[in-house]
Amino acid sequence: MATIAMKRVQLIGMQRQRKKLLELVQRMGAVEVTEAAEAGFSRSDSAQMRAHLDRCTRTVQQALEILNQYAPEKKSLADTLGGARILTDAEFAEQVATHEEAIAAARKLTSLARKIAECTAEATRLQTKADALRPWAGLDVSLAFPGTAHTAALIGVLPEPVTLTQLLSRLAERIPEVDAIHAEIVSESPDQTAVFVLCIKEQRAAVYDALRAMGFAAPSVQTSQVPRAKIDSLTARRAQQDETRAALERQIVDLAPMRPRIEFLADYYASRKVKYQVIDRLAQSKNVFVLEGYIPQPAEGALERALEPYDAYVSFAEPDADAQPPVLLHNNRVAAPVETVVEMYSMPSKRDIDPTAIMAAFYYVLFGMM
């Protein structure tokens, strides 16, 4: 159809009413604020506040992701198609008044998720250690057992499947002078064989060298306990971590009713950030501020009426010839849905024709065929 004519707008208000005036303009959603070019005025720098709002927004987004993971919301088809719910002024004021409680819930959700991640990591570590000890579950002494007063113990693995007969035969071939050797196969797998060898203490070096020639290596884990007792201890600690994680997940589910209030925070912090970006563009003095920007011509009257209760002055003017005001499309209900497609590529300038209506016909036909 067409683009809506834009006007330059200048609003001068009192500092004591700045917050209410900016929120009024923001709620109207009809003014695009530009940099105010007034000599003799100062400007604010809200970078620190905007950084704080960014951190809060990240916390809120993380909290919603956590809720979606552990307590997904069940929506009906009607809820899905219904879009966002519009809050009344009273509901909005109530949500704002209690937003600290909602952000505290969001921070608790992120803390609970962090603790769950720590429990999961610790449970994985305990399980890995227990799995590494399972090949030694049949050993009735600790892996650190050195031997007795007259014997030396050699505990380790060979890098291939070996039977007890093969082990003793190979040792006999390599060290025929050593005849007092006791050996046991603790466990066997396609990749390795866990062995326990006992010999006279004076002959330990010779037996160890023979075993090393066969690829003998110390166990990958060490414990001063008997392996079976250590495995049971690790398993019990792993179960405790699982119970702790389950309790933390239940706490997250208990916070699921806070979802609507946390969702509100995402929009609330976004709008506050926009407001502070606008504040940085204002020309300000001790008592007065100046806001400049563009407004659709049909919205002039609505803005003037909304400002009547305030000590504010507003004026409208035609944009300069070389200015590039924002573009606002205006189409009927049939063509309006295609405006987003036009915006994806390039908006028409104030001198161009709005292509939305022409494009809509081809868009609906071609996509309907597809």
mmCIF file of C-alpha atoms in Angstrom:
data_model
loop_
_atom_site.group_PDB
_atom_site.id
_atom_site.type_symbol
_atom_site.label_atom_id
_atom_site.label_comp_id
_atom_site.label_asym_id
_atom_site.label_seq_id
_atom_site.Cartn_x
_atom_site.Cartn_y
_atom_site.Cartn_z
ATOM 1 C CA MET A 1 0.000 0.000 0.000
ATOM 2 C CA ALA A 2 2.226 2.805 1.271
ATOM 3 C CA THR A 3 4.682 4.026 3.831
ATOM 4 C CA ILE A 4 3.493 6.265 6.647
ATOM 5 C CA ALA A 5 4.734 9.856 6.639
ATOM 6 C CA MET A 6 7.184 10.568 9.455
ATOM 7 C CA LYS A 7 7.623 13.806 11.432
ATOM 8 C CA ARG A 8 10.515 15.136 13.462
ATOM 9 C CA VAL A 9 9.545 15.329 17.113
ATOM 10 C CA GLN A 10 11.186 17.262 19.934
ATOM 11 C CA LEU A 11 10.078 16.711 23.523
ATOM 12 C CA ILE A 12 11.305 18.923 26.367
ATOM 13 C CA GLY A 13 10.501 17.727 29.860
ATOM 14 C CA MET A 14 11.456 18.178 33.494
ATOM 15 C CA GLN A 15 14.105 15.904 34.997
ATOM 16 C CA ARG A 16 11.820 15.027 37.901
ATOM 17 C CA GLN A 17 9.360 13.515 35.410
ATOM 18 C CA ARG A 18 11.931 11.932 33.080
ATOM 19 C CA LYS A 19 11.325 8.351 34.191
ATOM 20 C CA LYS A 20 7.549 8.548 33.714
ATOM 21 C CA LEU A 21 7.841 10.408 30.405
ATOM 22 C CA LEU A 22 10.310 7.924 28.932
ATOM 23 C CA GLU A 23 8.174 4.989 30.038
ATOM 24 C CA LEU A 24 5.138 6.696 28.483
ATOM 25 C CA VAL A 25 6.931 7.136 25.156
ATOM 26 C CA GLN A 26 8.234 3.572 25.330
ATOM 27 C CA ARG A 27 4.774 2.124 25.982
ATOM 28 C CA MET A 28 3.364 4.032 22.998
ATOM 29 C CA GLY A 29 6.021 2.433 20.775
ATOM 30 C CA ALA A 30 5.650 5.216 18.223
ATOM 31 C CA VAL A 31 8.852 7.251 18.633
ATOM 32 C CA GLU A 32 12.289 6.368 17.298
ATOM 33 C CA VAL A 33 14.769 8.388 19.354
ATOM 34 C CA THR A 34 17.813 9.953 17.723
ATOM 35 C CA GLU A 35 20.823 11.767 19.147
ATOM 36 C CA ALA A 36 19.712 15.144 20.530
ATOM 37 C CA ALA A 37 21.897 17.902 19.101
ATOM 38 C CA GLU A 38 21.386 20.695 21.660
ATOM 39 C CA ALA A 39 24.360 22.904 22.532
ATOM 40 C CA GLY A 40 25.116 23.565 26.187
ATOM 41 C CA PHE A 41 23.592 20.314 27.464
ATOM 42 C CA SER A 42 25.382 17.298 28.942
ATOM 43 C CA ARG A 43 24.893 13.577 28.304
ATOM 44 C CA SER A 44 24.656 10.528 30.537
ATOM 45 C CA ASP A 45 26.735 7.369 30.320
ATOM 46 C CA SER A 46 24.725 4.325 31.363
ATOM 47 C CA ALA A 47 27.226 1.714 30.143
ATOM 48 C CA GLN A 48 27.616 0.258 33.637
ATOM 49 C CA MET A 49 23.858 -0.099 34.131
ATOM 50 C CA ARG A 50 23.416 -1.625 30.672
ATOM 51 C CA ALA A 51 26.185 -4.133 31.454
ATOM 52 C CA HIS A 52 24.335 -5.029 34.665
ATOM 53 C CA LEU A 53 21.110 -5.523 32.705
ATOM 54 C CA ASP A 54 22.967 -7.726 30.202
ATOM 55 C CA ARG A 55 24.184 -9.925 33.070
ATOM 56 C CA CYS A 56 20.665 -10.160 34.475
ATOM 57 C CA THR A 57 19.313 -11.028 31.026
ATOM 58 C CA ARG A 58 21.859 -13.850 30.643
ATOM 59 C CA THR A 59 20.862 -15.179 34.063
ATOM 60 C CA VAL A 60 17.182 -15.122 33.061
ATOM 61 C CA GLN A 61 17.870 -16.871 29.744
ATOM 62 C CA GLN A 62 19.932 -19.545 31.489
ATOM 63 C CA ALA A 63 17.174 -20.030 34.076
ATOM 64 C CA LEU A 64 14.564 -20.543 31.351
ATOM 65 C CA GLU A 65 16.820 -23.043 29.572
ATOM 66 C CA ILE A 66 17.216 -24.915 32.868
ATOM 67 C CA LEU A 67 13.454 -24.995 33.407
ATOM 68 C CA ASN A 68 12.922 -26.204 29.838
ATOM 69 C CA GLN A 69 15.407 -29.021 30.480
ATOM 70 C CA TYR A 70 14.209 -30.237 33.885
ATOM 71 C CA ALA A 71 10.584 -29.032 33.974
ATOM 72 C CA PRO A 72 9.394 -28.516 30.370
ATOM 73 C CA GLU A 73 6.178 -26.581 30.056
ATOM 74 C CA LYS A 74 3.206 -28.440 28.657
ATOM 75 C CA LYS A 75 1.289 -26.195 26.279
ATOM 76 C CA SER A 76 -1.910 -26.922 24.439
ATOM 77 C CA LEU A 77 -2.285 -26.105 20.752
ATOM 78 C CA ALA A 78 -4.428 -23.111 21.691
ATOM 79 C CA ASP A 79 -1.703 -21.770 23.994
ATOM 80 C CA THR A 80 0.901 -22.224 21.279
ATOM 81 C CA LEU A 81 -1.124 -20.338 18.679
ATOM 82 C CA GLY A 82 -2.402 -17.736 21.098
ATOM 83 C CA GLY A 83 0.825 -15.721 21.198
ATOM 84 C CA ALA A 84 2.090 -13.675 24.104
ATOM 85 C CA ARG A 85 -0.310 -12.547 26.819
ATOM 86 C CA ILE A 86 -0.702 -8.786 27.132
ATOM 87 C CA LEU A 87 -0.378 -7.509 30.709
ATOM 88 C CA THR A 88 -2.583 -4.777 32.072
ATOM 89 C CA ASP A 89 -0.935 -1.737 33.678
ATOM 90 C CA ALA A 90 -1.773 -3.127 37.132
ATOM 91 C CA GLU A 91 -0.289 -6.537 36.314
ATOM 92 C CA PHE A 92 2.817 -4.909 34.869
ATOM 93 C CA ALA A 93 3.257 -2.761 37.987
ATOM 94 C CA GLU A 94 2.881 -5.814 40.211
ATOM 95 C CA GLN A 95 5.475 -7.774 38.222
ATOM 96 C CA VAL A 96 7.908 -4.858 38.384
ATOM 97 C CA ALA A 97 7.384 -4.459 42.141
ATOM 98 C CA THR A 98 8.288 -8.120 42.735
ATOM 99 C CA HIS A 99 10.957 -8.542 40.044
ATOM 100 C CA GLU A 100 13.701 -8.927 42.689
ATOM 101 C CA GLU A 101 12.005 -12.107 43.894
ATOM 102 C CA ALA A 102 11.887 -13.417 40.323
ATOM 103 C CA ILE A 103 15.554 -12.660 39.604
ATOM 104 C CA ALA A 104 16.462 -14.333 42.916
ATOM 105 C CA ALA A 105 14.620 -17.453 41.697
ATOM 106 C CA ALA A 106 16.490 -17.255 38.384
ATOM 107 C CA ARG A 107 19.828 -17.036 40.201
ATOM 108 C CA LYS A 108 18.837 -20.002 42.387
ATOM 109 C CA LEU A 109 18.023 -22.009 39.265
ATOM 110 C CA THR A 110 21.458 -21.307 37.770
ATOM 111 C CA SER A 111 23.079 -22.204 41.104
ATOM 112 C CA LEU A 112 21.148 -25.490 41.264
ATOM 113 C CA ALA A 113 22.131 -26.306 37.677
ATOM 114 C CA ARG A 114 25.783 -25.612 38.507
ATOM 115 C CA LYS A 115 25.585 -27.949 41.517
ATOM 116 C CA ILE A 116 23.959 -30.632 39.342
ATOM 117 C CA ALA A 117 26.842 -30.311 36.872
ATOM 118 C CA GLU A 118 29.322 -30.677 39.735
ATOM 119 C CA CYS A 119 27.485 -33.770 41.039
ATOM 120 C CA THR A 120 27.450 -35.276 37.551
ATOM 121 C CA ALA A 121 31.173 -34.653 37.098
ATOM 122 C CA GLU A 122 31.983 -36.143 40.507
ATOM 123 C CA ALA A 123 29.757 -39.182 39.847
ATOM 124 C CA THR A 124 31.518 -39.731 36.516
ATOM 125 C CA ARG A 125 34.928 -39.482 38.203
ATOM 126 C CA LEU A 126 33.932 -42.014 40.874
ATOM 127 C CA GLN A 127 32.463 -44.369 38.270
ATOM 128 C CA THR A 128 35.608 -44.154 36.134
ATOM 129 C CA LYS A 129 37.789 -44.948 39.132
ATOM 130 C CA ALA A 130 35.554 -47.877 40.133
ATOM 131 C CA ASP A 131 35.618 -49.240 36.570
ATOM 132 C CA ALA A 132 39.419 -49.034 36.546
ATOM 133 C CA LEU A 133 39.527 -51.113 39.736
ATOM 134 C CA ARG A 134 37.090 -53.829 38.577
ATOM 135 C CA PRO A 135 39.788 -55.957 36.915
ATOM 136 C CA TRP A 136 41.341 -56.190 40.403
ATOM 137 C CA ALA A 137 38.145 -57.067 42.270
ATOM 138 C CA GLY A 138 39.363 -60.651 42.818
ATOM 139 C CA LEU A 139 42.616 -59.549 44.506
ATOM 140 C CA ASP A 140 42.486 -59.994 48.276
ATOM 141 C CA VAL A 141 45.342 -57.567 49.042
ATOM 142 C CA SER A 142 45.748 -53.895 48.174
ATOM 143 C CA LEU A 143 47.401 -52.815 44.939
ATOM 144 C CA ALA A 144 50.112 -51.215 47.056
ATOM 145 C CA PHE A 145 50.946 -54.536 48.794
ATOM 146 C CA PRO A 146 54.800 -54.790 48.773
ATOM 147 C CA GLY A 147 55.064 -58.356 49.988
ATOM 148 C CA THR A 148 56.047 -59.972 53.290
ATOM 149 C CA ALA A 149 59.235 -59.979 55.323
ATOM 150 C CA HIS A 150 60.858 -62.495 52.967
ATOM 151 C CA THR A 151 58.871 -62.102 49.760
ATOM 152 C CA ALA A 152 58.262 -59.368 47.193
ATOM 153 C CA ALA A 153 54.923 -58.823 45.445
ATOM 154 C CA LEU A 154 54.672 -57.646 41.843
ATOM 155 C CA ILE A 155 51.171 -56.477 40.863
ATOM 156 C CA GLY A 156 50.422 -55.224 37.369
ATOM 157 C CA VAL A 157 49.096 -55.963 33.889
ATOM 158 C CA LEU A 158 50.385 -57.684 30.759
ATOM 159 C CA PRO A 159 49.254 -56.201 27.429
ATOM 160 C CA GLU A 160 47.676 -59.416 26.084
ATOM 161 C CA PRO A 161 45.612 -62.413 27.214
ATOM 162 C CA VAL A 162 47.909 -64.817 29.075
ATOM 163 C CA THR A 163 47.070 -68.034 30.904
ATOM 164 C CA LEU A 164 48.770 -68.995 34.149
ATOM 165 C CA THR A 165 50.658 -71.807 32.387
ATOM 166 C CA GLN A 166 51.919 -69.434 29.694
ATOM 167 C CA LEU A 167 53.003 -66.897 32.314
ATOM 168 C CA LEU A 168 54.987 -69.407 34.368
ATOM 169 C CA SER A 169 56.524 -70.952 31.229
ATOM 170 C CA ARG A 170 57.749 -67.610 29.917
ATOM 171 C CA LEU A 171 59.204 -66.689 33.287
ATOM 172 C CA ALA A 172 60.982 -70.032 33.459
ATOM 173 C CA GLU A 173 62.482 -69.447 29.998
ATOM 174 C CA ARG A 174 63.771 -65.992 30.916
ATOM 175 C CA ILE A 175 64.963 -66.664 34.472
ATOM 176 C CA PRO A 176 65.618 -70.395 34.814
ATOM 177 C CA GLU A 177 67.671 -69.730 37.950
ATOM 178 C CA VAL A 178 64.577 -68.528 39.801
ATOM 179 C CA ASP A 179 62.393 -71.411 40.853
ATOM 180 C CA ALA A 180 60.411 -70.011 43.791
ATOM 181 C CA ILE A 181 57.715 -68.027 41.992
ATOM 182 C CA HIS A 182 54.025 -67.910 42.867
ATOM 183 C CA ALA A 183 51.707 -66.334 40.266
ATOM 184 C CA GLU A 184 47.966 -65.738 39.963
ATOM 185 C CA ILE A 185 45.779 -64.487 37.131
ATOM 186 C CA VAL A 186 43.516 -61.903 38.805
ATOM 187 C CA SER A 187 41.470 -61.152 35.653
ATOM 188 C CA GLU A 188 41.744 -61.489 31.912
ATOM 189 C CA SER A 189 40.330 -59.494 28.981
ATOM 190 C CA PRO A 190 41.044 -59.312 25.231
ATOM 191 C CA ASP A 191 43.326 -56.336 25.876
ATOM 192 C CA GLN A 192 45.216 -57.232 29.026
ATOM 193 C CA THR A 193 45.791 -59.679 31.853
ATOM 194 C CA ALA A 194 45.972 -58.587 35.495
ATOM 195 C CA VAL A 195 48.562 -60.667 37.366
ATOM 196 C CA PHE A 196 49.843 -61.086 40.899
ATOM 197 C CA VAL A 197 53.368 -62.472 41.231
ATOM 198 C CA LEU A 198 55.163 -63.373 44.477
ATOM 199 C CA CYS A 199 58.861 -64.220 44.672
ATOM 200 C CA ILE A 200 61.739 -64.272 47.143
ATOM 201 C CA LYS A 201 62.711 -60.726 47.988
ATOM 202 C CA GLU A 202 66.338 -61.176 46.851
ATOM 203 C CA GLN A 203 65.135 -62.281 43.408
ATOM 204 C CA ARG A 204 62.675 -59.419 42.872
ATOM 205 C CA ALA A 205 64.900 -57.523 40.418
ATOM 206 C CA ALA A 206 65.346 -60.530 38.148
ATOM 207 C CA VAL A 207 61.614 -61.381 38.181
ATOM 208 C CA TYR A 208 60.678 -57.754 37.546
ATOM 209 C CA ASP A 209 63.044 -57.498 34.563
ATOM 210 C CA ALA A 210 61.567 -60.679 33.098
ATOM 211 C CA LEU A 211 58.050 -59.352 33.517
ATOM 212 C CA ARG A 212 59.028 -55.992 31.986
ATOM 213 C CA ALA A 213 60.331 -57.848 28.948
ATOM 214 C CA MET A 214 56.819 -59.275 28.577
ATOM 215 C CA GLY A 215 55.260 -55.768 28.687
ATOM 216 C CA PHE A 216 54.437 -55.734 32.408
ATOM 217 C CA ALA A 217 53.163 -52.363 33.750
ATOM 218 C CA ALA A 218 51.853 -51.099 37.066
ATOM 219 C CA PRO A 219 48.060 -50.729 37.483
ATOM 220 C CA SER A 220 46.580 -47.478 36.158
ATOM 221 C CA VAL A 221 45.016 -46.797 39.577
ATOM 222 C CA GLN A 222 46.367 -47.207 43.066
ATOM 223 C CA THR A 223 44.628 -47.686 46.394
ATOM 224 C CA SER A 224 45.746 -48.659 49.872
ATOM 225 C CA GLN A 225 42.503 -50.624 50.328
ATOM 226 C CA VAL A 226 41.600 -54.060 49.047
ATOM 227 C CA PRO A 227 40.147 -53.393 45.547
ATOM 228 C CA ARG A 228 36.718 -54.868 46.318
ATOM 229 C CA ALA A 229 36.356 -52.691 49.418
ATOM 230 C CA LYS A 230 37.454 -49.618 47.452
ATOM 231 C CA ILE A 231 34.995 -50.404 44.633
ATOM 232 C CA ASP A 232 32.161 -50.727 47.154
ATOM 233 C CA SER A 233 33.166 -47.405 48.713
ATOM 234 C CA LEU A 234 33.284 -45.655 45.325
ATOM 235 C CA THR A 235 29.935 -47.155 44.320
ATOM 236 C CA ALA A 236 28.329 -45.929 47.552
ATOM 237 C CA ARG A 237 29.743 -42.430 47.000
ATOM 238 C CA ARG A 238 28.494 -42.502 43.409
ATOM 239 C CA ALA A 239 25.006 -43.421 44.650
ATOM 240 C CA GLN A 240 25.163 -40.540 47.131
ATOM 241 C CA GLN A 241 26.007 -38.136 44.298
ATOM 242 C CA ASP A 242 23.049 -39.488 42.312
ATOM 243 C CA GLU A 243 20.736 -38.894 45.287
ATOM 244 C CA THR A 244 22.054 -35.352 45.705
ATOM 245 C CA ARG A 245 21.542 -34.655 42.009
ATOM 246 C CA ALA A 246 17.968 -36.005 42.158
ATOM 247 C CA ALA A 247 17.231 -33.746 45.144
ATOM 248 C CA LEU A 248 18.613 -30.734 43.254
ATOM 249 C CA GLU A 249 16.466 -31.594 40.218
ATOM 250 C CA ARG A 250 13.397 -31.731 42.464
ATOM 251 C CA GLN A 251 14.229 -28.229 43.710
ATOM 252 C CA ILE A 252 14.308 -27.032 40.109
ATOM 253 C CA VAL A 253 10.905 -28.612 39.432
ATOM 254 C CA ASP A 254 9.568 -26.888 42.569
ATOM 255 C CA LEU A 255 10.590 -23.543 41.037
ATOM 256 C CA ALA A 256 8.696 -24.222 37.787
ATOM 257 C CA PRO A 257 5.697 -22.059 38.877
ATOM 258 C CA MET A 258 8.075 -19.074 38.715
ATOM 259 C CA ARG A 259 8.430 -19.509 34.932
ATOM 260 C CA PRO A 260 5.896 -16.780 33.918
ATOM 261 C CA ARG A 261 7.554 -14.243 36.220
ATOM 262 C CA ILE A 262 11.027 -15.154 34.945
ATOM 263 C CA GLU A 263 9.781 -14.902 31.351
ATOM 264 C CA PHE A 264 8.495 -11.421 32.196
ATOM 265 C CA LEU A 265 12.005 -10.477 33.341
ATOM 266 C CA ALA A 266 13.431 -11.187 29.887
ATOM 267 C CA ASP A 267 11.192 -8.500 28.367
ATOM 268 C CA TYR A 268 11.499 -6.217 31.380
ATOM 269 C CA TYR A 269 15.300 -6.104 31.290
ATOM 270 C CA ALA A 270 15.271 -5.689 27.504
ATOM 271 C CA SER A 271 12.941 -2.684 27.794
ATOM 272 C CA ARG A 272 15.042 -1.186 30.594
ATOM 273 C CA LYS A 273 18.165 -1.536 28.478
ATOM 274 C CA VAL A 274 16.433 0.272 25.611
ATOM 275 C CA LYS A 275 15.397 3.017 28.038
ATOM 276 C CA TYR A 276 18.987 3.540 29.187
ATOM 277 C CA GLN A 277 20.162 3.600 25.573
ATOM 278 C CA VAL A 278 17.634 6.391 25.020
ATOM 279 C CA ILE A 279 18.834 8.233 28.137
ATOM 280 C CA ASP A 280 22.355 8.289 26.660
ATOM 281 C CA ARG A 281 20.934 10.066 23.586
ATOM 282 C CA LEU A 282 19.157 12.790 25.551
ATOM 283 C CA ALA A 283 20.477 16.308 25.942
ATOM 284 C CA GLN A 284 20.224 17.072 29.653
ATOM 285 C CA SER A 285 20.725 19.837 32.154
ATOM 286 C CA LYS A 286 20.125 19.924 35.903
ATOM 287 C CA ASN A 287 16.371 20.452 35.542
ATOM 288 C CA VAL A 288 15.486 19.748 31.898
ATOM 289 C CA PHE A 289 16.015 17.066 29.278
ATOM 290 C CA VAL A 290 15.499 17.148 25.506
ATOM 291 C CA LEU A 291 14.364 14.131 23.465
ATOM 292 C CA GLU A 292 14.497 14.201 19.679
ATOM 293 C CA GLY A 293 13.458 11.634 17.104
ATOM 294 C CA TYR A 294 10.825 10.624 14.575
ATOM 295 C CA ILE A 295 7.140 9.797 14.990
ATOM 296 C CA PRO A 296 4.481 8.600 12.489
ATOM 297 C CA GLN A 297 2.264 11.522 11.538
ATOM 298 C CA PRO A 298 -0.977 9.754 12.651
ATOM 299 C CA ALA A 299 0.492 9.349 16.181
ATOM 300 C CA GLU A 300 1.046 13.077 16.786
ATOM 301 C CA GLY A 301 -2.321 13.646 18.419
ATOM 302 C CA ALA A 302 -2.011 10.589 20.657
ATOM 303 C CA LEU A 303 1.374 11.764 21.950
ATOM 304 C CA GLU A 304 0.093 15.307 22.627
ATOM 305 C CA ARG A 305 -2.891 13.950 24.577
ATOM 306 C CA ALA A 306 -0.691 11.546 26.569
ATOM 307 C CA LEU A 307 1.608 14.427 27.587
ATOM 308 C CA GLU A 308 -1.159 16.707 28.878
ATOM 309 C CA PRO A 309 -0.790 15.647 32.557
ATOM 310 C CA TYR A 310 2.951 16.402 32.493
ATOM 311 C CA ASP A 311 5.055 19.557 32.484
ATOM 312 C CA ALA A 312 6.373 18.895 28.996
ATOM 313 C CA TYR A 313 6.566 20.662 25.648
ATOM 314 C CA VAL A 314 6.388 18.807 22.341
ATOM 315 C CA SER A 315 6.777 20.098 18.781
ATOM 316 C CA PHE A 316 6.595 18.442 15.365
ATOM 317 C CA ALA A 317 8.298 19.384 12.093
ATOM 318 C CA GLU A 318 8.878 18.004 8.630
ATOM 319 C CA PRO A 319 12.168 16.072 8.259
ATOM 320 C CA ASP A 320 15.024 17.840 6.506
ATOM 321 C CA ALA A 321 15.353 17.185 2.789
ATOM 322 C CA ASP A 322 18.578 15.194 3.240
ATOM 323 C CA ALA A 323 17.362 13.319 6.339
ATOM 324 C CA GLN A 324 16.737 9.587 6.336
ATOM 325 C CA PRO A 325 13.807 9.033 8.683
ATOM 326 C CA PRO A 326 12.765 5.512 9.686
ATOM 327 C CA VAL A 327 10.304 3.723 7.435
ATOM 328 C CA LEU A 328 6.989 2.385 8.729
ATOM 329 C CA LEU A 329 4.953 0.230 6.361
ATOM 330 C CA HIS A 330 1.163 0.354 6.277
ATOM 331 C CA ASN A 331 -0.750 -2.448 4.557
ATOM 332 C CA ASN A 332 -4.100 -4.180 4.806
ATOM 333 C CA ARG A 333 -4.580 -7.475 6.617
ATOM 334 C CA VAL A 334 -3.858 -9.493 3.492
ATOM 335 C CA ALA A 335 -0.485 -7.940 2.693
ATOM 336 C CA ALA A 336 0.672 -7.061 6.228
ATOM 337 C CA PRO A 337 2.110 -10.552 7.031
ATOM 338 C CA VAL A 338 4.584 -10.152 4.152
ATOM 339 C CA GLU A 339 6.045 -6.953 5.613
ATOM 340 C CA THR A 340 8.565 -9.062 7.551
ATOM 341 C CA VAL A 341 9.861 -10.475 4.243
ATOM 342 C CA VAL A 342 10.385 -6.952 2.886
ATOM 343 C CA GLU A 343 12.183 -5.976 6.114
ATOM 344 C CA MET A 344 14.517 -8.970 5.700
ATOM 345 C CA TYR A 345 15.915 -7.561 2.471
ATOM 346 C CA SER A 346 15.643 -3.768 2.271
ATOM 347 C CA MET A 347 13.065 -1.278 3.440
ATOM 348 C CA PRO A 348 11.918 1.273 0.847
ATOM 349 C CA SER A 349 13.051 4.843 1.373
ATOM 350 C CA LYS A 350 10.615 7.714 1.838
ATOM 351 C CA ARG A 351 10.729 8.319 -1.930
ATOM 352 C CA ASP A 352 10.189 4.667 -2.942
ATOM 353 C CA ILE A 353 7.006 2.691 -3.418
ATOM 354 C CA ASP A 354 6.125 0.090 -0.788
ATOM 355 C CA PRO A 355 6.418 -3.264 -2.676
ATOM 356 C CA THR A 356 4.622 -5.323 0.001
ATOM 357 C CA ALA A 357 1.214 -5.597 -1.701
ATOM 358 C CA ILE A 358 2.700 -6.590 -5.074
ATOM 359 C CA MET A 359 5.084 -9.024 -3.447
ATOM 360 C CA ALA A 360 2.325 -10.596 -1.325
ATOM 361 C CA ALA A 361 0.477 -11.923 -4.390
ATOM 362 C CA PHE A 362 3.551 -13.741 -5.720
ATOM 363 C CA TYR A 363 4.646 -14.813 -2.229
ATOM 364 C CA TYR A 364 1.358 -16.527 -1.365
ATOM 365 C CA VAL A 365 1.028 -18.211 -4.762
ATOM 366 C CA LEU A 366 4.624 -19.475 -5.010
ATOM 367 C CA PHE A 367 4.855 -20.656 -1.413
ATOM 368 C CA GLY A 368 1.417 -22.194 -1.690
ATOM 369 C CA MET A 369 2.604 -24.227 -4.670
ATOM 370 C CA MET A 370 5.743 -25.258 -2.799
#
